[in-house]
Amino acid sequence: MEAKLVRVEPTREGETGDPIPLGEIVTIGRSPGNNLVLPDDQISRNHALIRREGEDYLIMDLGSANGTFVNDKPVTSATPLRTKDVIRIGESEFVFQDEEREFPSTKEVRKGTQRVFANVNLAVLVSDVRNYTVLSSALPADGLSMVLADWFRRVGECIEARAGNIEKFRGDSVMAYWISKPGGGDNAHILGALRAARDMVEASHEYDESLAAQYPGHAFRIGCGIHCGDAVLGNIGADSRRDFTTLGDCVNVTFRIESLCSTLDRPVLVSEEIKAQAQPEFEFDDMGPQSLKGKEEPITIYALRMTNT
């Protein structure tokens, strides 16, 4: 029998919803890119993760603001689940059902510092404000803060509208990712990243007009890099406060690609892997082989042609 979650509807005590089957990994959160999306303000964008590990299913909190609970106890480390355990996330409650594994295996689950990862295939998008240094020296601090805060709000809307997951905002940049469907053969994660980048560039034009009106002589420009490949998804840290992160060469290459936007003077640059899976919806210009820091051989970079579609 396949392990599953059965939702306990909060509106009618004891009523259950449709079972949610559990595969190798299920991500839970408010962001549309999760496997299980819970539209609740008490729930973080990337809130929790359930992963199969050997004979067990483990649940872990991903550094959420309001915590994850099993049988009313906070999840502070990777916790094995057993049949009839009640999982509470925000206002949602689920019953874990796996009759073939009524109890977790007897192997030790390490406490304290946790490093719990899952191997996934991702499309990664990195974007930053290309002329941030100039803006920071020209605009008053409060004015720059307002511009960035409003921009990041709009960026979040663009990414979530395309079912992406925002991993982090830092400084003037944002990183987001889209998880491919198990088994491959689907390019929805690639198209989602490209559509979000296109939306962000179009939104940046509005910000450019607004900024020029308020601060004449200054422009607002962004750059986006997109790449895809295998990565590691998980949490790093100690005890109950951990940071959700993605690790791997795929992520590093995306940052390197984005750094070329200023040099090549194009708003969206992608790898050959992205370009190969994006047509016919998107068209690209070949920017030729480019050297990336940390790579022995140059890789071919493509620029997304911006259209009104």
PDB file of N, CA and C in Angstrom, residues 62-117:
ATOM      1  N   LEU A  62      11.641  23.302   7.211  1.00  0.00           N
ATOM      2  CA  LEU A  62      12.657  23.982   6.399  1.00  0.00           C
ATOM      3  C   LEU A  62      12.904  25.404   6.878  1.00  0.00           C
ATOM      4  N   GLY A  63      13.009  25.553   8.203  1.00  0.00           N
ATOM      5  CA  GLY A  63      13.270  26.878   8.757  1.00  0.00           C
ATOM      6  C   GLY A  63      12.073  27.794   8.654  1.00  0.00           C
ATOM      7  N   SER A  64      10.852  27.243   8.740  1.00  0.00           N
ATOM      8  CA  SER A  64       9.636  28.039   8.596  1.00  0.00           C
ATOM      9  C   SER A  64       9.468  29.002   9.765  1.00  0.00           C
ATOM     10  N   ALA A  65       8.643  30.021   9.550  1.00  0.00           N
ATOM     11  CA  ALA A  65       8.428  31.026  10.586  1.00  0.00           C
ATOM     12  C   ALA A  65       7.593  30.483  11.739  1.00  0.00           C
ATOM     13  N   ASN A  66       6.619  29.625  11.448  1.00  0.00           N
ATOM     14  CA  ASN A  66       5.671  29.182  12.467  1.00  0.00           C
ATOM     15  C   ASN A  66       5.763  27.709  12.820  1.00  0.00           C
ATOM     16  N   GLY A  67       6.702  27.001  12.237  1.00  0.00           N
ATOM     17  CA  GLY A  67       6.962  25.642  12.662  1.00  0.00           C
ATOM     18  C   GLY A  67       6.078  24.578  12.045  1.00  0.00           C
ATOM     19  N   THR A  68       6.524  23.341  12.174  1.00  0.00           N
ATOM     20  CA  THR A  68       5.808  22.143  11.732  1.00  0.00           C
ATOM     21  C   THR A  68       5.649  21.240  12.954  1.00  0.00           C
ATOM     22  N   PHE A  69       4.488  20.611  13.090  1.00  0.00           N
ATOM     23  CA  PHE A  69       4.201  19.837  14.294  1.00  0.00           C
ATOM     24  C   PHE A  69       3.722  18.440  13.934  1.00  0.00           C
ATOM     25  N   VAL A  70       4.211  17.448  14.678  1.00  0.00           N
ATOM     26  CA  VAL A  70       3.732  16.070  14.567  1.00  0.00           C
ATOM     27  C   VAL A  70       3.204  15.665  15.931  1.00  0.00           C
ATOM     28  N   ASN A  71       1.921  15.329  15.987  1.00  0.00           N
ATOM     29  CA  ASN A  71       1.258  14.995  17.260  1.00  0.00           C
ATOM     30  C   ASN A  71       1.471  16.103  18.291  1.00  0.00           C
ATOM     31  N   ASP A  72       1.353  17.362  17.805  1.00  0.00           N
ATOM     32  CA  ASP A  72       1.462  18.573  18.622  1.00  0.00           C
ATOM     33  C   ASP A  72       2.856  18.832  19.173  1.00  0.00           C
ATOM     34  N   LYS A  73       3.851  18.108  18.687  1.00  0.00           N
ATOM     35  CA  LYS A  73       5.227  18.359  19.088  1.00  0.00           C
ATOM     36  C   LYS A  73       5.981  19.005  17.926  1.00  0.00           C
ATOM     37  N   PRO A  74       6.729  20.074  18.186  1.00  0.00           N
ATOM     38  CA  PRO A  74       7.446  20.742  17.085  1.00  0.00           C
ATOM     39  C   PRO A  74       8.506  19.845  16.469  1.00  0.00           C
ATOM     40  N   VAL A  75       8.617  19.907  15.152  1.00  0.00           N
ATOM     41  CA  VAL A  75       9.638  19.150  14.429  1.00  0.00           C
ATOM     42  C   VAL A  75      10.923  19.966  14.470  1.00  0.00           C
ATOM     43  N   THR A  76      11.917  19.461  15.209  1.00  0.00           N
ATOM     44  CA  THR A  76      13.190  20.171  15.346  1.00  0.00           C
ATOM     45  C   THR A  76      14.341  19.441  14.680  1.00  0.00           C
ATOM     46  N   SER A  77      14.061  18.258  14.138  1.00  0.00           N
ATOM     47  CA  SER A  77      15.050  17.499  13.388  1.00  0.00           C
ATOM     48  C   SER A  77      14.293  16.558  12.466  1.00  0.00           C
ATOM     49  N   ALA A  78      15.009  15.859  11.597  1.00  0.00           N
ATOM     50  CA  ALA A  78      14.351  14.909  10.701  1.00  0.00           C
ATOM     51  C   ALA A  78      13.614  13.860  11.539  1.00  0.00           C
ATOM     52  N   THR A  79      12.298  13.781  11.371  1.00  0.00           N
ATOM     53  CA  THR A  79      11.460  12.960  12.252  1.00  0.00           C
ATOM     54  C   THR A  79      10.766  11.862  11.473  1.00  0.00           C
ATOM     55  N   PRO A  80      10.981  10.580  11.831  1.00  0.00           N
ATOM     56  CA  PRO A  80      10.275   9.485  11.154  1.00  0.00           C
ATOM     57  C   PRO A  80       8.778   9.535  11.452  1.00  0.00           C
ATOM     58  N   LEU A  81       7.979   9.210  10.454  1.00  0.00           N
ATOM     59  CA  LEU A  81       6.531   9.188  10.612  1.00  0.00           C
ATOM     60  C   LEU A  81       6.033   7.762  10.773  1.00  0.00           C
ATOM     61  N   ARG A  82       4.964   7.604  11.524  1.00  0.00           N
ATOM     62  CA  ARG A  82       4.309   6.309  11.645  1.00  0.00           C
ATOM     63  C   ARG A  82       2.818   6.486  11.408  1.00  0.00           C
ATOM     64  N   THR A  83       2.164   5.406  11.042  1.00  0.00           N
ATOM     65  CA  THR A  83       0.737   5.455  10.734  1.00  0.00           C
ATOM     66  C   THR A  83      -0.050   6.113  11.862  1.00  0.00           C
ATOM     67  N   LYS A  84      -0.959   6.990  11.461  1.00  0.00           N
ATOM     68  CA  LYS A  84      -1.865   7.734  12.332  1.00  0.00           C
ATOM     69  C   LYS A  84      -1.221   8.949  12.991  1.00  0.00           C
ATOM     70  N   ASP A  85       0.044   9.244  12.661  1.00  0.00           N
ATOM     71  CA  ASP A  85       0.622  10.500  13.135  1.00  0.00           C
ATOM     72  C   ASP A  85      -0.151  11.667  12.532  1.00  0.00           C
ATOM     73  N   VAL A  86      -0.359  12.696  13.333  1.00  0.00           N
ATOM     74  CA  VAL A  86      -1.069  13.894  12.877  1.00  0.00           C
ATOM     75  C   VAL A  86      -0.060  15.007  12.642  1.00  0.00           C
ATOM     76  N   ILE A  87      -0.011  15.506  11.414  1.00  0.00           N
ATOM     77  CA  ILE A  87       0.910  16.578  11.027  1.00  0.00           C
ATOM     78  C   ILE A  87       0.124  17.877  10.956  1.00  0.00           C
ATOM     79  N   ARG A  88       0.609  18.904  11.635  1.00  0.00           N
ATOM     80  CA  ARG A  88      -0.063  20.211  11.600  1.00  0.00           C
ATOM     81  C   ARG A  88       0.890  21.251  11.029  1.00  0.00           C
ATOM     82  N   ILE A  89       0.429  21.934   9.988  1.00  0.00           N
ATOM     83  CA  ILE A  89       1.175  23.006   9.339  1.00  0.00           C
ATOM     84  C   ILE A  89       0.211  24.171   9.158  1.00  0.00           C
ATOM     85  N   GLY A  90       0.452  25.263   9.873  1.00  0.00           N
ATOM     86  CA  GLY A  90      -0.508  26.357   9.835  1.00  0.00           C
ATOM     87  C   GLY A  90      -1.858  25.889  10.346  1.00  0.00           C
ATOM     88  N   GLU A  91      -2.897  26.159   9.583  1.00  0.00           N
ATOM     89  CA  GLU A  91      -4.238  25.728   9.960  1.00  0.00           C
ATOM     90  C   GLU A  91      -4.615  24.370   9.380  1.00  0.00           C
ATOM     91  N   SER A  92      -3.697  23.748   8.661  1.00  0.00           N
ATOM     92  CA  SER A  92      -3.975  22.471   8.013  1.00  0.00           C
ATOM     93  C   SER A  92      -3.459  21.304   8.853  1.00  0.00           C
ATOM     94  N   GLU A  93      -4.256  20.233   8.894  1.00  0.00           N
ATOM     95  CA  GLU A  93      -3.847  19.019   9.582  1.00  0.00           C
ATOM     96  C   GLU A  93      -3.965  17.838   8.630  1.00  0.00           C
ATOM     97  N   PHE A  94      -3.004  16.930   8.729  1.00  0.00           N
ATOM     98  CA  PHE A  94      -2.976  15.737   7.897  1.00  0.00           C
ATOM     99  C   PHE A  94      -2.694  14.523   8.767  1.00  0.00           C
ATOM    100  N   VAL A  95      -3.272  13.386   8.392  1.00  0.00           N
ATOM    101  CA  VAL A  95      -2.969  12.119   9.044  1.00  0.00           C
ATOM    102  C   VAL A  95      -2.090  11.308   8.100  1.00  0.00           C
ATOM    103  N   PHE A  96      -0.946  10.858   8.605  1.00  0.00           N
ATOM    104  CA  PHE A  96      -0.041  10.021   7.830  1.00  0.00           C
ATOM    105  C   PHE A  96      -0.524   8.578   7.894  1.00  0.00           C
ATOM    106  N   GLN A  97      -0.667   7.951   6.727  1.00  0.00           N
ATOM    107  CA  GLN A  97      -1.133   6.568   6.662  1.00  0.00           C
ATOM    108  C   GLN A  97      -0.159   5.724   5.853  1.00  0.00           C
ATOM    109  N   ASP A  98       0.331   4.674   6.472  1.00  0.00           N
ATOM    110  CA  ASP A  98       1.210   3.714   5.809  1.00  0.00           C
ATOM    111  C   ASP A  98       1.129   2.417   6.606  1.00  0.00           C
ATOM    112  N   GLU A  99       0.125   1.602   6.287  1.00  0.00           N
ATOM    113  CA  GLU A  99      -0.149   0.420   7.091  1.00  0.00           C
ATOM    114  C   GLU A  99       0.973  -0.598   7.039  1.00  0.00           C
ATOM    115  N   GLU A 100       1.787  -0.563   5.971  1.00  0.00           N
ATOM    116  CA  GLU A 100       2.889  -1.508   5.881  1.00  0.00           C
ATOM    117  C   GLU A 100       4.048  -1.112   6.789  1.00  0.00           C
ATOM    118  N   ARG A 101       4.045   0.133   7.233  1.00  0.00           N
ATOM    119  CA  ARG A 101       5.101   0.598   8.128  1.00  0.00           C
ATOM    120  C   ARG A 101       4.454   1.315   9.296  1.00  0.00           C
ATOM    121  N   GLU A 102       3.845   0.522  10.158  1.00  0.00           N
ATOM    122  CA  GLU A 102       3.135   1.128  11.286  1.00  0.00           C
ATOM    123  C   GLU A 102       4.095   1.857  12.209  1.00  0.00           C
ATOM    124  N   PHE A 103       5.333   1.346  12.306  1.00  0.00           N
ATOM    125  CA  PHE A 103       6.340   1.996  13.128  1.00  0.00           C
ATOM    126  C   PHE A 103       7.577   2.257  12.281  1.00  0.00           C
ATOM    127  N   PRO A 104       8.303   3.315  12.587  1.00  0.00           N
ATOM    128  CA  PRO A 104       9.551   3.570  11.869  1.00  0.00           C
ATOM    129  C   PRO A 104      10.552   2.456  12.124  1.00  0.00           C
ATOM    130  N   SER A 105      11.523   2.330  11.247  1.00  0.00           N
ATOM    131  CA  SER A 105      12.569   1.341  11.453  1.00  0.00           C
ATOM    132  C   SER A 105      13.375   1.708  12.696  1.00  0.00           C
ATOM    133  N   THR A 106      14.131   0.756  13.198  1.00  0.00           N
ATOM    134  CA  THR A 106      14.836   0.958  14.462  1.00  0.00           C
ATOM    135  C   THR A 106      16.169   1.672  14.296  1.00  0.00           C
ATOM    136  N   LYS A 107      16.533   1.998  13.048  1.00  0.00           N
ATOM    137  CA  LYS A 107      17.818   2.674  12.866  1.00  0.00           C
ATOM    138  C   LYS A 107      17.804   4.046  13.515  1.00  0.00           C
ATOM    139  N   GLU A 108      18.947   4.471  13.974  1.00  0.00           N
ATOM    140  CA  GLU A 108      19.053   5.741  14.685  1.00  0.00           C
ATOM    141  C   GLU A 108      18.857   6.906  13.729  1.00  0.00           C
ATOM    142  N   VAL A 109      18.073   7.883  14.152  1.00  0.00           N
ATOM    143  CA  VAL A 109      17.933   9.138  13.418  1.00  0.00           C
ATOM    144  C   VAL A 109      18.733  10.181  14.167  1.00  0.00           C
ATOM    145  N   ARG A 110      19.756  10.713  13.522  1.00  0.00           N
ATOM    146  CA  ARG A 110      20.690  11.605  14.181  1.00  0.00           C
ATOM    147  C   ARG A 110      20.020  12.906  14.597  1.00  0.00           C
ATOM    148  N   LYS A 111      20.226  13.309  15.828  1.00  0.00           N
ATOM    149  CA  LYS A 111      19.675  14.555  16.351  1.00  0.00           C
ATOM    150  C   LYS A 111      20.719  15.664  16.238  1.00  0.00           C
ATOM    151  N   GLY A 112      20.345  16.845  16.700  1.00  0.00           N
ATOM    152  CA  GLY A 112      21.280  17.963  16.682  1.00  0.00           C
ATOM    153  C   GLY A 112      21.388  18.550  15.295  1.00  0.00           C
ATOM    154  N   THR A 113      22.610  18.783  14.865  1.00  0.00           N
ATOM    155  CA  THR A 113      22.825  19.387  13.560  1.00  0.00           C
ATOM    156  C   THR A 113      22.316  18.463  12.463  1.00  0.00           C
ATOM    157  N   GLN A 114      21.492  18.977  11.586  1.00  0.00           N
ATOM    158  CA  GLN A 114      20.871  18.171  10.541  1.00  0.00           C
ATOM    159  C   GLN A 114      21.273  18.666   9.162  1.00  0.00           C
ATOM    160  N   ARG A 115      21.554  17.737   8.301  1.00  0.00           N
ATOM    161  CA  ARG A 115      21.790  18.038   6.892  1.00  0.00           C
ATOM    162  C   ARG A 115      20.941  17.047   6.114  1.00  0.00           C
ATOM    163  N   VAL A 116      19.747  17.451   5.747  1.00  0.00           N
ATOM    164  CA  VAL A 116      18.795  16.564   5.092  1.00  0.00           C
ATOM    165  C   VAL A 116      18.566  17.065   3.676  1.00  0.00           C
ATOM    166  N   PHE A 117      18.935  16.246   2.685  1.00  0.00           N
ATOM    167  CA  PHE A 117      18.917  16.691   1.307  1.00  0.00           C
ATOM    168  C   PHE A 117      18.107  15.734   0.433  1.00  0.00           C
TER     169      PHE A 117
END
